[in-house]
Structures are given as C-alpha cells and as structure tokens.
mmCIF file of C-alpha atoms in Angstrom:
data_model
loop_
_atom_site.group_PDB
_atom_site.id
_atom_site.type_symbol
_atom_site.label_atom_id
_atom_site.label_comp_id
_atom_site.label_asym_id
_atom_site.label_seq_id
_atom_site.Cartn_x
_atom_site.Cartn_y
_atom_site.Cartn_z
ATOM 1 C CA MET A 1 0.083 0.182 -0.069
ATOM 2 C CA MET A 2 2.676 2.419 0.940
ATOM 3 C CA GLY A 3 4.379 1.538 -2.527
ATOM 4 C CA PHE A 4 1.334 2.312 -4.438
ATOM 5 C CA SER A 5 0.966 5.540 -2.604
ATOM 6 C CA VAL A 6 4.465 6.669 -3.429
ATOM 7 C CA LYS A 7 3.958 6.018 -6.990
ATOM 8 C CA PHE A 8 0.633 7.539 -7.128
ATOM 9 C CA VAL A 9 2.394 10.660 -5.526
ATOM 10 C CA ALA A 10 5.258 10.635 -7.991
ATOM 11 C CA VAL A 11 2.793 10.376 -10.993
ATOM 12 C CA LEU A 12 0.792 13.524 -9.420
ATOM 13 C CA LEU A 13 4.166 15.579 -8.862
ATOM 14 C CA LEU A 14 4.919 14.749 -12.553
ATOM 15 C CA VAL A 15 1.654 15.892 -13.988
ATOM 16 C CA ALA A 16 1.909 18.949 -11.962
ATOM 17 C CA LEU A 17 5.324 19.780 -12.950
ATOM 18 C CA VAL A 18 4.222 19.387 -16.706
ATOM 19 C CA GLY A 19 1.260 21.563 -16.252
ATOM 20 C CA LEU A 20 3.211 24.216 -14.389
ATOM 21 C CA SER A 21 5.636 24.444 -17.324
ATOM 22 C CA PHE A 22 2.727 24.768 -19.708
ATOM 23 C CA THR A 23 1.261 27.731 -17.479
ATOM 24 C CA GLU A 24 4.590 29.359 -17.529
ATOM 25 C CA ALA A 25 5.000 29.452 -21.126
ATOM 26 C CA GLN A 26 1.456 30.648 -21.712
ATOM 27 C CA ARG A 27 1.754 33.517 -18.990
ATOM 28 C CA GLY A 28 4.889 34.902 -20.790
ATOM 29 C CA ARG A 29 2.635 36.406 -23.430
ATOM 30 C CA GLY A 30 1.600 39.078 -21.030
ATOM 31 C CA GLY A 31 -0.985 41.304 -22.878
ATOM 32 C CA GLY A 32 -0.185 39.800 -26.336
ATOM 33 C CA ARG A 33 -4.072 39.488 -26.964
ATOM 34 C CA GLY A 34 -4.912 43.171 -26.393
ATOM 35 C CA ARG A 35 -5.631 45.162 -29.541
ATOM 36 C CA GLY A 36 -4.906 48.853 -29.151
ATOM 37 C CA ARG A 37 -8.171 50.468 -30.106
ATOM 38 C CA GLY A 38 -6.338 53.970 -30.403
ATOM 39 C CA ARG A 39 -7.045 55.927 -33.757
ATOM 40 C CA GLY A 40 -4.153 57.645 -35.249
ATOM 41 C CA PRO A 41 -4.483 61.077 -37.231
ATOM 42 C CA PRO A 42 -6.959 60.812 -40.128
ATOM 43 C CA GLU A 43 -5.866 62.218 -43.441
ATOM 44 C CA GLY A 44 -8.857 64.039 -43.883
ATOM 45 C CA GLY A 45 -11.296 66.238 -41.847
ATOM 46 C CA ASN A 46 -14.113 63.737 -42.514
ATOM 47 C CA GLN A 47 -12.051 60.467 -42.140
ATOM 48 C CA GLY A 48 -12.380 59.984 -38.401
ATOM 49 C CA ASN A 49 -13.240 56.086 -38.635
ATOM 50 C CA GLN A 50 -9.583 55.490 -39.888
ATOM 51 C CA GLU A 51 -7.228 53.563 -37.221
ATOM 52 C CA GLY A 52 -4.076 54.580 -36.567
ATOM 53 C CA GLU A 53 -1.000 52.479 -36.108
ATOM 54 C CA GLY A 54 -2.044 51.655 -32.068
ATOM 55 C CA GLN A 55 -3.916 48.641 -33.480
ATOM 56 C CA GLY A 56 -1.216 46.938 -35.527
ATOM 57 C CA GLU A 57 1.234 47.557 -32.592
ATOM 58 C CA GLY A 58 -1.121 46.309 -30.031
ATOM 59 C CA GLN A 59 -1.565 42.527 -31.456
ATOM 60 C CA GLY A 60 0.769 39.858 -30.647
ATOM 61 C CA GLN A 61 3.328 41.624 -28.581
ATOM 62 C CA ARG A 62 4.459 39.926 -25.453
ATOM 63 C CA GLY A 63 4.679 42.121 -22.342
ATOM 64 C CA PRO A 64 8.074 41.667 -20.450
ATOM 65 C CA GLY A 65 8.393 40.277 -16.964
ATOM 66 C CA SER A 66 8.524 36.991 -15.281
ATOM 67 C CA ARG A 67 5.857 34.806 -14.236
ATOM 68 C CA GLY A 68 4.784 36.474 -11.375
ATOM 69 C CA GLN A 69 4.895 40.028 -13.165
ATOM 70 C CA GLY A 70 3.254 38.671 -16.261
ATOM 71 C CA GLN A 71 -0.204 38.204 -14.396
ATOM 72 C CA GLY A 72 -2.768 41.087 -15.187
ATOM 73 C CA GLN A 73 -0.286 42.838 -17.076
ATOM 74 C CA ARG A 74 -0.645 43.970 -20.936
ATOM 75 C CA GLY A 75 1.794 45.461 -23.466
ATOM 76 C CA SER A 76 1.930 48.790 -24.656
ATOM 77 C CA GLY A 77 -0.889 49.708 -26.994
ATOM 78 C CA GLY A 78 -3.177 47.028 -25.465
ATOM 79 C CA GLN A 79 -6.628 47.332 -24.950
ATOM 80 C CA GLY A 80 -6.733 48.961 -21.606
ATOM 81 C CA GLN A 81 -4.547 51.908 -22.933
ATOM 82 C CA GLY A 82 -5.956 52.091 -26.572
ATOM 83 C CA GLN A 83 -9.600 51.959 -25.814
ATOM 84 C CA GLY A 84 -11.563 54.881 -26.081
ATOM 85 C CA GLN A 85 -8.743 57.237 -27.298
ATOM 86 C CA ARG A 86 -8.971 58.867 -30.451
ATOM 87 C CA GLY A 87 -6.672 60.804 -32.535
ATOM 88 C CA PRO A 88 -7.439 64.685 -33.698
ATOM 89 C CA GLY A 89 -10.368 64.430 -36.222
ATOM 90 C CA GLY A 90 -11.438 61.245 -35.121
ATOM 91 C CA GLN A 91 -15.168 60.251 -34.807
ATOM 92 C CA GLY A 92 -17.500 62.973 -33.836
ATOM 93 C CA GLN A 93 -15.349 65.484 -35.092
ATOM 94 C CA ARG A 94 -16.341 67.279 -38.494
ATOM 95 C CA GLY A 95 -13.917 68.826 -40.915
ATOM 96 C CA PRO A 96 -14.945 72.084 -42.493
ATOM 97 C CA GLY A 97 -18.238 71.822 -44.267
ATOM 98 C CA GLY A 98 -19.436 69.205 -41.939
ATOM 99 C CA ARG A 99 -23.197 69.044 -40.871
ATOM 100 C CA GLY A 100 -22.758 71.848 -38.297
ATOM 101 C CA PRO A 101 -25.283 74.610 -38.499
ATOM 102 C CA GLY A 102 -24.660 77.002 -41.381
ATOM 103 C CA GLU A 103 -24.935 80.658 -41.250
ATOM 104 C CA ARG A 104 -27.979 82.818 -42.232
ATOM 105 C CA GLY A 105 -27.463 84.684 -45.257
ATOM 106 C CA PRO A 106 -29.033 88.358 -45.681
ATOM 107 C CA ALA A 107 -32.675 88.264 -45.909
ATOM 108 C CA GLY A 108 -34.490 88.316 -49.482
ATOM 109 C CA PRO A 109 -37.202 89.748 -50.574
ATOM 110 C CA GLY A 110 -40.477 88.360 -49.301
ATOM 111 C CA GLY A 111 -39.112 87.021 -45.718
ATOM 112 C CA ARG A 112 -40.721 87.471 -42.429
ATOM 113 C CA GLY A 113 -39.145 90.938 -42.194
ATOM 114 C CA GLY A 114 -41.065 92.168 -44.918
ATOM 115 C CA ARG A 115 -43.642 91.583 -47.678
ATOM 116 C CA PRO A 116 -42.512 90.585 -51.047
ATOM 117 C CA ASP A 117 -42.010 93.012 -53.847
ATOM 118 C CA ARG A 118 -44.647 92.251 -56.308
ATOM 119 C CA GLU A 119 -44.132 93.446 -59.819
ATOM 120 C CA LEU A 120 -47.199 95.187 -61.374
ATOM 121 C CA PRO A 121 -47.612 95.175 -65.255
ATOM 122 C CA ALA A 122 -46.948 98.142 -66.932
ATOM 123 C CA GLY A 123 -49.372 100.633 -66.428
ATOM 124 C CA ASP A 124 -49.983 103.766 -64.249
ATOM 125 C CA LEU A 125 -50.607 103.711 -60.316
ATOM 126 C CA TYR A 126 -52.493 106.413 -58.446
ATOM 127 C CA ILE A 127 -52.625 106.551 -54.764
ATOM 128 C CA TRP A 128 -54.550 108.654 -52.092
ATOM 129 C CA ASN A 129 -55.796 109.123 -48.906
ATOM 130 C CA GLN A 130 -59.665 108.852 -48.771
ATOM 131 C CA THR A 131 -62.063 110.045 -46.224
ATOM 132 C CA LEU A 132 -64.994 107.729 -45.478
ATOM 133 C CA SER A 133 -68.535 108.888 -44.521
ATOM 134 C CA THR A 134 -67.624 107.720 -40.777
ATOM 135 C CA GLY A 135 -64.621 109.824 -40.753
ATOM 136 C CA GLU A 136 -61.732 107.519 -40.889
ATOM 137 C CA VAL A 137 -58.998 107.813 -43.348
ATOM 138 C CA VAL A 138 -58.069 104.765 -45.739
ATOM 139 C CA VAL A 139 -55.790 104.371 -48.607
ATOM 140 C CA GLN A 140 -57.236 104.141 -52.005
ATOM 141 C CA ARG A 141 -55.408 102.773 -55.084
ATOM 142 C CA VAL A 142 -56.237 102.814 -58.872
ATOM 143 C CA PHE A 143 -54.296 100.935 -61.480
ATOM 144 C CA VAL A 144 -54.593 101.410 -64.946
ATOM 145 C CA PRO A 145 -53.069 98.819 -67.223
ATOM 146 C CA GLU A 146 -50.882 100.110 -70.225
ATOM 147 C CA ASN A 147 -53.011 100.043 -73.482
ATOM 148 C CA LYS A 148 -56.285 98.725 -71.747
ATOM 149 C CA SER A 149 -59.234 100.490 -71.320
ATOM 150 C CA VAL A 150 -59.768 99.226 -67.674
ATOM 151 C CA MET A 151 -59.100 100.227 -64.412
ATOM 152 C CA ILE A 152 -59.008 98.424 -61.082
ATOM 153 C CA ALA A 153 -59.492 100.029 -57.700
ATOM 154 C CA GLY A 154 -58.799 98.692 -54.523
ATOM 155 C CA SER A 155 -58.737 99.510 -50.812
ATOM 156 C CA ARG A 156 -57.910 97.599 -47.324
ATOM 157 C CA GLY A 157 -61.078 99.142 -45.957
ATOM 158 C CA ASP A 158 -61.589 99.691 -42.321
ATOM 159 C CA LYS A 159 -63.314 96.675 -40.635
ATOM 160 C CA ASP A 160 -63.884 98.891 -37.179
ATOM 161 C CA ALA A 161 -65.884 101.283 -39.353
ATOM 162 C CA GLY A 162 -67.563 98.559 -41.354
ATOM 163 C CA PHE A 163 -65.776 98.797 -44.534
ATOM 164 C CA MET A 164 -64.331 95.330 -45.667
ATOM 165 C CA PRO A 165 -61.457 94.989 -47.980
ATOM 166 C CA GLY A 166 -62.334 94.834 -51.850
ATOM 167 C CA ARG A 167 -61.258 95.264 -55.736
ATOM 168 C CA THR A 168 -63.279 96.954 -58.021
ATOM 169 C CA LEU A 169 -62.957 96.393 -62.052
ATOM 170 C CA TYR A 170 -63.856 99.074 -64.345
ATOM 171 C CA ASP A 171 -64.003 97.713 -67.914
ATOM 172 C CA PHE A 172 -64.886 99.898 -70.856
ATOM 173 C CA SER A 173 -63.661 97.721 -73.405
ATOM 174 C CA GLY A 174 -67.288 96.970 -74.565
ATOM 175 C CA ALA A 175 -70.094 99.326 -75.837
ATOM 176 C CA SER A 176 -70.820 100.304 -71.990
ATOM 177 C CA GLY A 177 -69.143 100.340 -69.034
ATOM 178 C CA VAL A 178 -69.045 97.527 -66.524
ATOM 179 C CA VAL A 179 -68.266 97.073 -62.960
ATOM 180 C CA ALA A 180 -67.451 93.971 -61.270
ATOM 181 C CA ILE A 181 -67.269 94.399 -57.329
ATOM 182 C CA ARG A 182 -65.298 91.686 -55.434
ATOM 183 C CA PRO A 183 -65.286 91.928 -51.353
ATOM 184 C CA ARG A 184 -62.228 90.336 -50.061
ATOM 185 C CA GLY A 185 -62.021 88.251 -46.923
ATOM 186 C CA GLY A 186 -63.798 85.416 -48.007
ATOM 187 C CA PHE A 187 -64.928 83.305 -51.015
ATOM 188 C CA PHE A 188 -67.245 85.937 -52.605
ATOM 189 C CA PRO A 189 -68.378 85.956 -56.188
ATOM 190 C CA CYS A 190 -68.216 89.096 -58.503
ATOM 191 C CA PHE A 191 -71.313 91.494 -57.879
ATOM 192 C CA ILE A 192 -71.718 92.836 -61.681
ATOM 193 C CA THR A 193 -73.378 96.398 -62.280
ATOM 194 C CA ASP A 194 -73.118 99.109 -64.457
ATOM 195 C CA THR A 195 -71.727 102.800 -64.425
ATOM 196 C CA THR A 196 -71.793 106.110 -66.121
ATOM 197 C CA LEU A 197 -68.153 106.907 -65.922
ATOM 198 C CA ASN A 198 -66.111 107.389 -68.732
ATOM 199 C CA PHE A 199 -62.461 106.336 -69.445
ATOM 200 C CA ASP A 200 -61.255 109.050 -71.327
ATOM 201 C CA THR A 201 -62.743 111.353 -68.656
ATOM 202 C CA LEU A 202 -60.933 109.422 -66.024
ATOM 203 C CA MET A 203 -57.561 109.495 -67.618
ATOM 204 C CA GLY A 204 -58.197 113.227 -68.492
ATOM 205 C CA VAL A 205 -57.043 116.265 -66.557
ATOM 206 C CA THR A 206 -60.013 116.455 -64.286
ATOM 207 C CA GLY A 207 -59.888 112.709 -63.443
ATOM 208 C CA LEU A 208 -57.506 110.390 -61.537
ATOM 209 C CA ILE A 209 -54.665 112.761 -61.898
ATOM 210 C CA THR A 210 -56.355 115.290 -59.623
ATOM 211 C CA LEU A 211 -56.451 112.569 -56.834
ATOM 212 C CA ASN A 212 -53.180 111.234 -56.915
ATOM 213 C CA GLU A 213 -50.854 112.072 -53.805
ATOM 214 C CA THR A 214 -53.742 113.981 -52.284
ATOM 215 C CA GLU A 215 -55.738 114.138 -49.125
ATOM 216 C CA ASN A 216 -59.305 113.839 -50.388
ATOM 217 C CA THR A 217 -61.410 114.809 -47.578
ATOM 218 C CA VAL A 218 -64.811 114.515 -49.703
ATOM 219 C CA ALA A 219 -66.346 111.501 -48.774
ATOM 220 C CA HIS A 220 -67.756 109.182 -51.727
ATOM 221 C CA GLY A 221 -71.327 108.775 -52.323
ATOM 222 C CA GLN A 222 -73.331 106.178 -50.959
ATOM 223 C CA GLU A 223 -74.902 103.413 -53.064
ATOM 224 C CA ASN A 224 -76.907 100.027 -52.055
ATOM 225 C CA LEU A 225 -77.136 97.024 -54.298
ATOM 226 C CA ASP A 226 -78.958 93.823 -53.819
ATOM 227 C CA GLY A 227 -76.563 90.771 -54.518
ATOM 228 C CA THR A 228 -79.186 87.918 -53.563
ATOM 229 C CA SER A 229 -79.634 86.928 -56.873
ATOM 230 C CA GLU A 230 -78.440 83.333 -57.993
ATOM 231 C CA LYS A 231 -75.010 83.085 -59.512
ATOM 232 C CA LEU A 232 -75.315 83.191 -63.569
ATOM 233 C CA PRO A 233 -75.227 79.642 -64.967
ATOM 234 C CA LEU A 234 -72.135 78.190 -66.656
ATOM 235 C CA ASP A 235 -73.209 79.002 -70.156
ATOM 236 C CA ALA A 236 -74.198 82.530 -69.273
ATOM 237 C CA THR A 237 -71.006 83.131 -67.504
ATOM 238 C CA THR A 238 -69.057 81.810 -70.349
ATOM 239 C CA ALA A 239 -70.585 83.998 -72.890
ATOM 240 C CA LEU A 240 -70.078 87.128 -70.730
ATOM 241 C CA TYR A 241 -66.582 85.993 -70.135
ATOM 242 C CA GLU A 242 -65.882 85.842 -73.986
ATOM 243 C CA ALA A 243 -67.558 89.183 -74.550
ATOM 244 C CA GLN A 244 -65.171 90.676 -72.005
ATOM 245 C CA PRO A 245 -61.977 88.793 -71.225
ATOM 246 C CA GLU A 246 -61.149 91.315 -68.640
ATOM 247 C CA LEU A 247 -63.750 90.114 -66.483
ATOM 248 C CA LYS A 248 -62.787 86.387 -66.902
ATOM 249 C CA ARG A 249 -59.540 87.600 -65.565
ATOM 250 C CA PHE A 250 -60.822 89.341 -62.735
ATOM 251 C CA CYS A 251 -63.406 86.929 -61.387
ATOM 252 C CA GLY A 252 -62.252 83.711 -62.704
ATOM 253 C CA PHE A 253 -63.821 80.585 -60.846
ATOM 254 C CA ALA A 254 -65.577 82.863 -58.217
ATOM 255 C CA GLY A 255 -68.640 83.239 -60.320
ATOM 256 C CA VAL A 256 -70.778 86.048 -61.415
ATOM 257 C CA VAL A 257 -73.953 87.596 -59.736
ATOM 258 C CA ILE A 258 -75.798 90.494 -61.327
ATOM 259 C CA ALA A 259 -76.568 92.955 -58.849
ATOM 260 C CA ALA A 260 -79.530 95.371 -59.014
ATOM 261 C CA PRO A 261 -80.688 98.465 -56.926
ATOM 262 C CA LEU A 262 -81.812 97.552 -53.788
ATOM 263 C CA GLY A 263 -85.920 97.554 -53.917
ATOM 264 C CA ASP A 264 -85.697 96.434 -57.795
ATOM 265 C CA LEU A 265 -85.889 92.400 -56.815
ATOM 266 C CA PRO A 266 -88.664 90.580 -54.639
ATOM 267 C CA PRO A 267 -87.578 90.403 -51.007
ATOM 268 C CA PHE A 268 -85.234 87.516 -50.465
ATOM 269 C CA GLU A 269 -86.898 84.885 -48.696
ATOM 270 C CA GLY A 270 -84.004 84.061 -46.288
ATOM 271 C CA GLU A 271 -81.467 85.622 -43.779
ATOM 272 C CA THR A 272 -79.408 88.328 -45.500
ATOM 273 C CA ARG A 273 -76.611 90.657 -44.347
ATOM 274 C CA ASN A 274 -74.745 93.681 -45.753
ATOM 275 C CA VAL A 275 -71.198 94.095 -46.732
ATOM 276 C CA THR A 276 -69.943 97.343 -47.459
ATOM 277 C CA VAL A 277 -66.794 98.109 -49.718
ATOM 278 C CA LEU A 278 -65.114 101.270 -51.233
ATOM 279 C CA THR A 279 -65.093 101.481 -55.017
ATOM 280 C CA TYR A 280 -63.412 104.165 -57.155
ATOM 281 C CA ASP A 281 -66.163 106.897 -56.419
ATOM 282 C CA SER A 282 -68.990 105.460 -54.117
ATOM 283 C CA GLU A 283 -69.539 103.564 -50.869
ATOM 284 C CA VAL A 284 -71.204 100.468 -51.905
ATOM 285 C CA THR A 285 -73.252 98.301 -49.497
ATOM 286 C CA LEU A 286 -74.102 94.901 -51.047
ATOM 287 C CA THR A 287 -76.983 92.959 -49.363
ATOM 288 C CA VAL A 288 -76.005 89.245 -49.587
ATOM 289 C CA PRO A 289 -77.721 86.160 -48.425
ATOM 290 C CA VAL A 290 -76.033 84.642 -45.154
ATOM 291 C CA GLY A 291 -73.457 81.893 -46.090
ATOM 292 C CA ILE A 292 -72.699 82.954 -49.556
ATOM 293 C CA GLN A 293 -68.680 82.649 -48.663
ATOM 294 C CA GLY A 294 -67.920 79.155 -50.098
ATOM 295 C CA ARG A 295 -71.265 77.926 -50.699
ATOM 296 C CA GLY A 296 -72.589 79.986 -53.639
ATOM 297 C CA ARG A 297 -76.326 80.391 -52.066
ATOM 298 C CA GLY A 298 -78.237 83.024 -53.804
ATOM 299 C CA ARG A 299 -82.058 83.949 -54.503
ATOM 300 C CA GLY A 300 -82.295 80.724 -56.555
ATOM 301 C CA SER A 301 -82.062 78.478 -53.585
ATOM 302 C CA ARG A 302 -84.733 80.036 -51.538
ATOM 303 C CA ARG A 303 -87.658 80.941 -53.598
ATOM 304 C CA GLY A 304 -91.134 80.545 -52.307
#
C-alpha cells in the first residue's frame, strides 16, 4: 500500500510539473491579445473612422516580465490603454463643411421681415388718402394697365368702421362700362353692375390725376345694391367672359352675380347681411345671403 501511494504521489508530481511548465509558457505572453483601439490622425477632416498605428502595434506583442509579473499586465498599445482614445479629427469631429449649423445669409425679399416686392404690369398707379363717411381715412389705389381700357380700384377698407377690403374692376372695352365688385376676406363672387363713368374722362385732366398723392377729404357717395340673385349659370358666364375677357381674368372661377339697385328685386326669403366696400367713387353696401361665402347660395335656392 505504501509503495502504491509513493507511485501515485510521484505521478501527481510529474503531472503538476508538466502543467506548471505549460502555464509558465502561456503567461509569458503578457497582454499579447490586447488590441490597441487608439485611432491615429486621419488624412482628411471627415475620415474619423480610420484606425491609427495603435491597432497594429498592440496585436501579438508580449509584455516583459517574469512569471509573477506577467499576470494581469498588458503590453504597450493594449486594450486598456487604446480603448476610447481618438486621434485629432476622429469620430465625432467634423471637418470644414460638415453637418454643423450654417450661417444665415442676408434676408431676401418676401422674408419674414417684409412683404415681397410684387411687380405690377406696365401701367399707371394712382394713390391717395380717402376720407370715409364715418370720418376714418383709408388709402385708396387705382391701377390702369397700359394699352387697356380698364382700371382696377382697391382698398383695404376699415373693419372697425364697417368697411371690408375689396377690389373693383371697371371695364370700358365694350359698348358700355361694366363694373365688377369683389369683396375680400372670403370666397365672394363678382357682383356685376353698370356705371356712368367714362374712361377718357377718368384719364383726362379732371380725372385720376387730380386725386393722385392727395388728401381727399370729401367722402364718396353711398350706393345700395341687392346681391341676393343666384349666380349666372355656366353657359351664361362663359358667354359674358368671351365678350369681355377682362372680367374672366378678374372674376375667374368665383362666379358672377348680377347686382340690382336695392328694391328692384322681390324680397329675398332668407337671412341676409350687409357688406360695405369702397369702389373708385362710391361706398357700396351689398345685401347678400348669409353663407354666400364658399357655398354660392343665392335667391335661386330660397324661392317660395
């Protein structure tokens, strides 16, 4: 039994000695497996993902030291030192012209600081200050296109005084003058009426030129029109537009309603409201059906 025990112990010692020698050989490598993740300086400002020389040097190098010192030590350029280090211009840094916020250039026309410079066609523009019957003063404009027998009057009105913004076309290209009134601030149709004005007189020495750049303290006359009629059907509108193309340019798809002097039409069976706009020479109050904006309601939809 004693002999067997001695042999067994000898075998164990031999196995232990071999294993120890193998372990010593393995530990001599130090931190050879550590790869340096440091990044060298890139060639360009945006090449921050290139790896520098640290990675090549860290692979396979054996750390110096004996068996006792080799434990836990890593060679130069190993993972402990290389990880997280980046050369100049590495990942996260951007060269010139990267995605950083750009600088704003000078504001162009039509930006938030002002209204765009809208170019009018060739023609004459007349502007003056017009006193309303309520005492307020508004700016009134009239534009006369070149080589056309038409003029367009416009005003922003004064809602506090009961005047809506509006534009009015005076078309003298036909046998008699036609006026198209279009209130703004909603989808209104064109309200068509006639006029006793004469284009040659308006363009003469006693016409528009006497109002331009002045303070007109004399209020315009007042006129009341009934705008409760139904819109003209499509074929009648097309015929009107063919006879006077300027009406088509001005009214477009809004539709046309023939306005009549107040009292000339039977009473409208429905709810109405008044809309007052400023034309070239009148303060016009239109009686229109409630809800005419957007739905095109008129006298034809409320007949008794």
